[in-house]
Each structure stands twice: as C-alpha cells, then as structure tokens.
Amino acid sequence: MPNLATKNFRQRRLSTHRFACLLRADHPIYADRLRVADFLKVEHVVVAAGGRSQEVVERFFQRRGIKRKIALRVAHFLGVPLIVAASDLVATVPWAVARDFAEMSPRLAVALPPFDIPGFELKLHWHRRFDNEPRSRWFRDLLVQVFQEDRRSTMPPEPRGERKRTKTGT
C-alpha cells in the first residue's frame, strides 16, 4: 500500500460518515438514541474487518475504557443484518450501512449510539501525475458528484433527545 500522505498523492474528501447502532426492530432497548446502561447491558456483534471505519469505533471504545459484551465477531458487514434480525445482538456500524440494511428489512431498526463516536472521512486519492489526465479527471469529478448527490446516506439525523420508536430514525 503506498504512503498516501506524501506530496506525490492528491486527495479529495468525498463524504463524512458517522456511526449508528443496528438492532432488531422489536428489541427491548430500541429507541432513537440508545441509553448507556442499555448499550453496555446487551451483547454486541463486531465487524472485525480491517477497514478504517471499524478501527475508529474500536479505538473510541478502547480509549474511553468502554467495555462492551462482544458475543460475536464477523469478517465483514454482509452477515450483520441476518445475525441482528435473529438475535438480541447490537452492531455499531457506519450510518449508511445501518440505514441501508434497515430499509431492506422491516425486522431491523437504526438507533443513535449513546456516545458521540467520532466520524471518519472517505477520501479519493490519486497520484499527481494524473492531475490533468482527462479520463482520470472525468472519473474523479463523477465520483465527487455521486457522493454529493447522496449526502443523506452518510450522516444520521440530529439527535432529538426523545425515545420515540422509528424504524430508521428519519
């Protein structure tokens, strides 16, 4: 993997992502924003993929000494909705992932976590020698446009502080 922090590489932010909790729609702890006590009481499924998003979540919990009850680790996000829909496990995943899974299944719901977990940026990187190459520029511009058109997918709604039950929190 090249060192993307050098002067040979350019970057552009595509989107900023926040986190949400995915859980069964009829889970007893479900609310727009989960309570700390409930979050710590239940068991969790953790995505153990080496991706940046999960590193942000795990580092956040570790630095604050937050101990979740981890019942299961999975290699990727694809198994999470089936596991969560059929159990009392809760998954903390990027908002867009949680929202999309919940929109595909009435058995799933999205809640804001009880902690303000820092988000992460998704960036586009390219070598500087492609700065002015027309096809590369066209493709970069296309990616930027796609991400700008779908901003709702990356950020959860602002917390309202209430415990109203809604399917996707929107």
XYZ file of N, CA and C in Angstrom:
510
model
N 0.854 -1.172 0.000
C 0.000 0.000 0.000
C 0.898 1.233 0.000
N 0.689 2.142 -0.920
C 1.532 3.338 -0.967
C 1.226 4.282 0.197
N 2.206 5.079 0.548
C 2.015 6.095 1.574
C 1.260 7.264 0.944
N -0.005 7.395 1.247
C -0.853 8.406 0.618
C -0.646 9.800 1.194
N 0.181 9.911 2.225
C 0.420 11.212 2.848
C 1.579 11.972 2.198
N 2.181 11.433 1.161
C 3.306 12.115 0.521
C 2.811 13.154 -0.472
N 3.740 14.006 -0.910
C 3.377 15.069 -1.859
C 3.057 14.525 -3.248
N 3.351 13.254 -3.508
C 3.048 12.659 -4.813
C 1.574 12.303 -4.977
N 0.850 12.303 -3.885
C -0.563 11.923 -3.947
C -1.455 13.107 -3.615
N -2.540 13.192 -4.339
C -3.566 14.204 -4.100
C -4.742 13.507 -3.423
N -5.559 14.301 -2.775
C -6.748 13.732 -2.142
C -7.892 14.727 -2.175
N -9.091 14.172 -2.111
C -10.299 14.989 -2.045
C -11.312 14.247 -1.189
N -11.906 14.968 -0.248
C -12.897 14.348 0.628
C -14.178 14.105 -0.165
N -14.675 12.888 -0.085
C -15.933 12.541 -0.745
C -17.115 12.660 0.210
N -16.910 12.212 1.441
C -18.008 12.256 2.404
C -17.475 12.065 3.812
N -18.304 12.427 4.762
C -18.014 12.203 6.171
C -19.077 11.255 6.692
N -18.647 10.258 7.422
C -19.569 9.239 7.928
C -19.618 9.277 9.447
N -20.794 9.032 9.989
C -20.992 8.884 11.421
C -21.454 7.446 11.674
N -21.638 7.123 12.931
C -21.985 5.758 13.296
C -23.394 5.658 13.863
N -23.936 4.456 13.758
C -25.264 4.159 14.288
C -25.259 2.721 14.792
N -26.286 2.396 15.527
C -26.452 1.026 16.007
C -27.562 0.362 15.199
N -27.294 -0.841 14.774
C -28.281 -1.654 14.069
C -28.762 -2.717 15.046
N -30.083 -2.826 15.180
C -30.638 -3.817 16.086
C -31.993 -4.287 15.573
N -32.486 -5.334 16.188
C -33.782 -5.870 15.806
C -34.851 -4.812 16.078
N -35.811 -4.674 15.182
C -36.833 -3.626 15.301
C -37.653 -3.742 16.582
N -37.853 -4.961 17.066
C -38.619 -5.125 18.305
C -37.719 -5.399 19.509
N -36.474 -4.990 19.418
C -35.522 -5.172 20.522
C -35.998 -4.360 21.727
N -35.935 -4.923 22.920
C -36.441 -4.205 24.101
C -35.718 -2.887 24.404
N -34.491 -2.716 23.962
C -33.776 -1.469 24.273
C -33.905 -0.418 23.171
N -34.614 -0.742 22.096
C -34.660 0.167 20.949
C -35.250 1.536 21.300
N -34.583 2.588 20.843
C -35.028 3.983 20.959
C -34.281 4.764 19.891
N -34.696 6.005 19.645
C -33.963 6.834 18.676
C -32.485 6.922 19.052
N -32.217 7.124 20.340
C -30.851 7.119 20.857
C -30.824 6.121 22.012
N -29.896 5.171 21.938
C -29.796 4.169 22.994
C -29.267 4.803 24.275
N -29.653 4.233 25.403
C -29.135 4.682 26.698
C -27.838 3.937 26.990
N -26.935 4.590 27.703
C -25.632 3.999 28.028
C -25.819 2.661 28.735
N -26.658 2.629 29.756
C -26.853 1.392 30.526
C -27.344 0.257 29.635
N -28.268 0.552 28.743
C -28.784 -0.477 27.833
C -27.703 -0.946 26.868
N -26.940 -0.004 26.329
C -25.875 -0.325 25.374
C -24.838 -1.254 26.008
N -24.500 -1.002 27.264
C -23.492 -1.812 27.951
C -24.053 -3.140 28.442
N -25.362 -3.211 28.621
C -26.012 -4.423 29.125
C -26.129 -5.505 28.047
N -26.390 -5.099 26.816
C -26.636 -6.079 25.751
C -25.332 -6.600 25.157
N -25.461 -7.711 24.430
C -24.305 -8.267 23.733
C -24.215 -7.675 22.333
N -22.986 -7.639 21.805
C -22.721 -6.979 20.530
C -22.090 -7.932 19.526
N -22.368 -7.665 18.262
C -21.656 -8.301 17.158
C -20.730 -7.224 16.599
N -19.473 -7.591 16.382
C -18.455 -6.645 15.925
C -17.929 -7.093 14.573
N -17.837 -6.155 13.657
C -17.238 -6.439 12.353
C -15.732 -6.318 12.523
N -15.033 -7.421 12.277
C -13.591 -7.463 12.505
C -12.791 -7.178 11.245
N -13.433 -6.609 10.242
C -12.721 -6.261 9.010
C -11.675 -5.203 9.319
N -10.622 -5.175 8.540
C -9.545 -4.230 8.766
C -9.826 -2.846 8.244
N -11.060 -2.508 8.040
C -11.397 -1.206 7.468
C -11.272 -0.067 8.457
N -11.087 1.100 7.938
C -10.911 2.312 8.741
C -12.105 2.586 9.643
N -13.312 2.366 9.166
C -14.490 2.705 9.966
C -14.514 1.929 11.279
N -14.262 0.657 11.228
C -14.318 -0.138 12.449
C -13.144 0.167 13.370
N -12.012 0.567 12.811
C -10.887 0.983 13.651
C -11.268 2.208 14.476
N -11.996 3.139 13.879
C -12.432 4.348 14.584
C -13.303 3.971 15.778
N -14.266 3.089 15.558
C -15.180 2.669 16.630
C -14.424 1.958 17.742
N -13.626 0.972 17.385
C -12.924 0.188 18.402
C -11.943 1.044 19.194
N -11.238 1.939 18.526
C -10.297 2.831 19.208
C -11.055 3.768 20.163
N -12.211 4.266 19.739
C -13.025 5.137 20.596
C -13.383 4.417 21.901
N -13.908 3.203 21.797
C -14.301 2.461 22.996
C -13.089 2.137 23.866
N -11.996 1.749 23.250
C -10.793 1.384 23.999
C -10.242 2.582 24.772
N -10.134 3.728 24.132
C -9.566 4.917 24.784
C -10.413 5.409 25.950
N -11.693 5.173 25.907
C -12.581 5.633 26.970
C -12.878 4.540 27.997
N -12.274 3.397 27.823
C -12.479 2.312 28.765
C -13.889 1.747 28.734
N -14.560 1.891 27.607
C -15.928 1.383 27.464
C -15.855 -0.096 27.101
N -16.390 -0.926 27.971
C -16.328 -2.373 27.778
C -17.686 -2.896 27.324
N -17.758 -3.271 26.059
C -18.979 -3.897 25.549
C -18.876 -5.398 25.747
N -20.021 -6.039 25.779
C -20.059 -7.502 25.824
C -20.068 -7.985 24.377
N -18.912 -8.384 23.890
C -18.815 -8.835 22.500
C -19.093 -10.332 22.458
N -20.197 -10.684 21.831
C -20.613 -12.081 21.738
C -20.129 -12.727 20.453
N -19.912 -11.907 19.416
C -19.591 -12.466 18.107
C -18.782 -11.469 17.294
N -17.784 -11.984 16.591
C -17.012 -11.178 15.634
C -17.222 -11.790 14.258
N -17.506 -10.930 13.282
C -17.694 -11.400 11.910
C -16.672 -10.715 11.015
N -16.380 -11.335 9.883
C -15.325 -10.844 9.000
C -15.749 -9.658 8.145
N -17.046 -9.487 7.926
C -17.492 -8.387 7.062
C -18.928 -8.001 7.419
N -19.397 -6.927 6.826
C -20.719 -6.382 7.142
C -21.881 -7.233 6.632
N -21.677 -8.038 5.602
C -22.796 -8.722 4.953
C -23.580 -9.663 5.861
N -22.929 -10.258 6.838
C -23.634 -11.161 7.738
C -24.375 -10.462 8.864
N -24.048 -9.205 9.096
C -24.603 -8.481 10.242
C -26.135 -8.412 10.243
N -26.798 -8.051 9.148
C -28.259 -7.917 9.235
C -28.973 -9.225 9.573
N -28.495 -10.335 9.045
C -29.130 -11.624 9.359
C -28.936 -11.987 10.823
N -27.745 -11.737 11.338
C -27.444 -12.050 12.738
C -28.278 -11.176 13.666
N -28.285 -9.882 13.407
C -29.002 -8.936 14.265
C -30.513 -9.184 14.224
N -31.056 -9.455 13.051
C -32.503 -9.670 12.917
C -32.978 -10.904 13.671
N -32.090 -11.864 13.875
C -32.475 -13.124 14.513
C -31.961 -13.247 15.948
N -31.538 -12.142 16.552
C -30.952 -12.213 17.892
C -31.189 -10.909 18.649
N -30.636 -10.849 19.847
C -30.658 -9.611 20.634
C -29.343 -8.853 20.509
N -28.482 -9.257 19.576
C -27.195 -8.585 19.404
C -27.383 -7.216 18.761
N -26.472 -6.303 19.083
C -26.457 -4.947 18.535
C -25.134 -4.757 17.809
N -25.166 -4.094 16.660
C -23.947 -3.800 15.894
C -23.788 -2.290 15.766
N -22.580 -1.797 16.001
C -22.264 -0.384 15.782
C -21.507 -0.300 14.468
N -22.135 0.328 13.486
C -21.612 0.343 12.112
C -21.794 1.740 11.518
N -21.173 2.025 10.378
C -21.417 3.317 9.737
C -22.917 3.522 9.469
N -23.370 4.772 9.657
C -24.782 5.112 9.486
C -25.344 4.600 8.167
N -24.624 4.805 7.074
C -25.136 4.405 5.756
C -25.378 2.901 5.690
N -24.500 2.133 6.314
C -24.652 0.673 6.335
C -25.900 0.299 7.131
N -26.026 0.866 8.325
C -27.186 0.560 9.170
C -28.485 0.972 8.486
N -28.503 2.169 7.925
C -29.713 2.670 7.272
C -30.123 1.789 6.098
N -29.156 1.424 5.266
C -29.478 0.594 4.101
C -30.000 -0.781 4.516
N -29.377 -1.396 5.520
C -29.863 -2.694 5.990
C -31.281 -2.571 6.546
N -31.550 -1.529 7.329
C -32.879 -1.356 7.924
C -33.935 -1.068 6.860
N -33.556 -0.375 5.801
C -34.514 -0.108 4.723
C -34.839 -1.372 3.929
N -33.959 -2.360 3.974
C -34.195 -3.610 3.246
C -35.013 -4.612 4.047
N -35.098 -4.416 5.364
C -35.794 -5.397 6.188
C -36.617 -4.721 7.280
N -37.903 -5.047 7.364
C -38.725 -4.491 8.440
C -38.349 -5.057 9.806
N -37.506 -6.061 9.834
C -37.081 -6.668 11.091
C -35.922 -5.924 11.738
N -35.381 -4.902 11.050
C -34.222 -4.170 11.557
C -34.559 -2.709 11.808
N -33.843 -2.109 12.755
C -34.025 -0.692 13.072
C -32.665 -0.057 13.342
N -32.632 1.259 13.235
C -31.409 2.028 13.449
C -31.604 2.938 14.651
N -30.595 3.001 15.499
C -30.617 3.901 16.657
C -29.279 4.620 16.742
N -29.303 5.809 17.298
C -28.048 6.506 17.543
C -27.381 5.887 18.760
N -26.061 5.759 18.734
C -25.374 5.215 19.903
C -25.435 6.212 21.062
N -25.234 5.737 22.283
C -25.304 6.642 23.430
C -24.053 7.504 23.597
N -23.061 7.274 22.773
C -21.807 8.021 22.839
C -21.609 8.789 21.538
N -20.919 9.908 21.614
C -20.612 10.693 20.421
C -19.331 10.136 19.798
N -19.480 9.090 19.020
C -18.335 8.439 18.378
C -17.878 9.321 17.221
N -16.584 9.632 17.147
C -16.113 10.471 16.035
C -16.391 9.806 14.695
N -16.675 10.610 13.712
C -16.895 10.092 12.372
C -15.575 9.854 11.652
N -15.680 9.492 10.411
C -14.484 9.314 9.593
C -14.778 9.835 8.199
N -13.724 10.230 7.523
C -13.868 10.763 6.171
C -13.502 9.702 5.147
N -14.287 9.654 4.098
C -13.971 8.821 2.945
C -13.329 9.747 1.926
N -12.107 9.412 1.513
C -11.362 10.288 0.611
C -10.993 9.568 -0.671
N -10.913 10.340 -1.713
C -10.456 9.878 -3.017
C -8.987 10.270 -3.136
N -8.127 9.319 -3.482
C -6.690 9.573 -3.632
C -6.266 9.247 -5.053
N -5.311 10.006 -5.576
C -4.740 9.721 -6.885
C -3.327 10.274 -6.945
N -2.526 9.675 -7.798
C -1.152 10.145 -7.975
C -1.185 11.457 -8.744
N -0.286 12.358 -8.401
C -0.294 13.697 -9.010
C -0.069 13.677 -10.515
N 0.561 12.632 -11.032
C 0.792 12.598 -12.480
C -0.523 12.478 -13.264
N -1.613 12.128 -12.560
C -2.927 12.028 -13.207
C -3.796 13.272 -12.989
N -3.224 14.317 -12.401
C -3.995 15.540 -12.136
C -4.711 16.062 -13.378
N -4.011 16.119 -14.479
C -4.561 16.729 -15.695
C -4.930 15.723 -16.774
N -4.901 14.466 -16.453
C -5.264 13.436 -17.424
C -6.794 13.455 -17.552
N -7.337 13.693 -18.750
C -8.785 13.909 -18.921
C -9.670 12.782 -18.398
N -9.326 11.532 -18.670
C -10.180 10.426 -18.209
C -10.165 10.313 -16.687
N -9.006 10.503 -16.120
C -8.899 10.451 -14.667
C -9.675 11.601 -14.026
N -9.540 12.788 -14.574
C -10.271 13.950 -14.056
C -11.784 13.721 -14.180
N -12.229 13.204 -15.326
C -13.655 12.926 -15.523
C -14.162 11.954 -14.460
N -13.395 10.886 -14.213
C -13.812 9.882 -13.242
C -13.838 10.466 -11.827
N -12.840 11.254 -11.462
C -12.833 11.888 -10.140
C -14.041 12.805 -9.978
N -14.321 13.603 -10.996
C -15.475 14.507 -10.943
C -16.783 13.731 -10.816
N -16.877 12.606 -11.507
C -18.071 11.767 -11.418
C -18.255 11.238 -9.994
N -17.180 10.744 -9.393
C -17.269 10.240 -8.020
C -17.698 11.337 -7.052
N -17.120 12.512 -7.191
C -17.496 13.634 -6.324
C -18.980 13.946 -6.483
N -19.458 13.973 -7.705
C -20.874 14.259 -7.968
C -21.778 13.204 -7.334
N -21.441 11.946 -7.487
C -22.253 10.868 -6.914
C -22.335 11.006 -5.399
N -21.214 11.276 -4.763
C -21.225 11.400 -3.309
C -21.960 12.650 -2.847
N -21.889 13.725 -3.588
C -22.620 14.942 -3.216
C -24.123 14.744 -3.352
N -24.551 13.969 -4.329
C -25.978 13.725 -4.532
C -26.578 12.829 -3.458
N -25.750 12.034 -2.797
C -26.269 11.080 -1.822
C -25.767 11.391 -0.415
N -25.734 12.639 -0.033
C -25.239 13.010 1.296
C -26.074 12.417 2.425
N -27.351 12.184 2.198
C -28.196 11.650 3.270
C -27.704 10.289 3.745
N -26.937 9.609 2.901
C -26.539 8.251 3.251
C -25.439 8.190 4.292
N -24.758 9.287 4.548
C -23.588 9.201 5.408
C -23.782 9.773 6.799
N -24.802 10.595 6.986
C -24.967 11.270 8.267
C -26.339 10.979 8.866
N -26.371 10.580 10.139
C -27.664 10.357 10.792
C -28.348 11.687 11.072
N -29.641 11.638 11.349
C -30.325 12.874 11.721
C -29.789 13.383 13.053
N -29.957 14.651 13.305
C -29.533 15.207 14.588
C -30.367 14.575 15.696
N -29.721 14.194 16.811
C -30.483 13.582 17.903
C -31.486 14.576 18.483
N -32.660 14.062 18.782
C -33.712 14.909 19.331
C -33.847 14.728 20.839
N -33.162 13.747 21.393
C -33.211 13.523 22.821
C -34.438 12.764 23.300
N -35.309 12.382 22.406
C -36.506 11.659 22.804
C -36.321 10.167 22.534
N -37.207 9.366 23.076
C -37.082 7.918 22.932
C -38.152 7.374 22.001
N -38.612 8.176 21.086
C -39.634 7.763 20.123
C -39.111 6.605 19.275
N -39.973 5.651 19.016
C -39.585 4.492 18.215
C -39.861 4.780 16.748
N -38.807 4.756 15.946
C -38.954 4.875 14.496
C -38.065 3.835 13.855
N -38.414 3.430 12.665
C -37.665 2.354 12.009
C -36.243 2.745 11.654
N -36.037 3.870 10.982
C -34.682 4.243 10.568
C -34.239 5.562 11.173
N -34.990 6.125 12.061
C -34.580 7.354 12.721
C -34.706 8.585 11.849
N -35.380 8.482 10.711
C -35.526 9.642 9.832
C -36.954 10.114 9.812
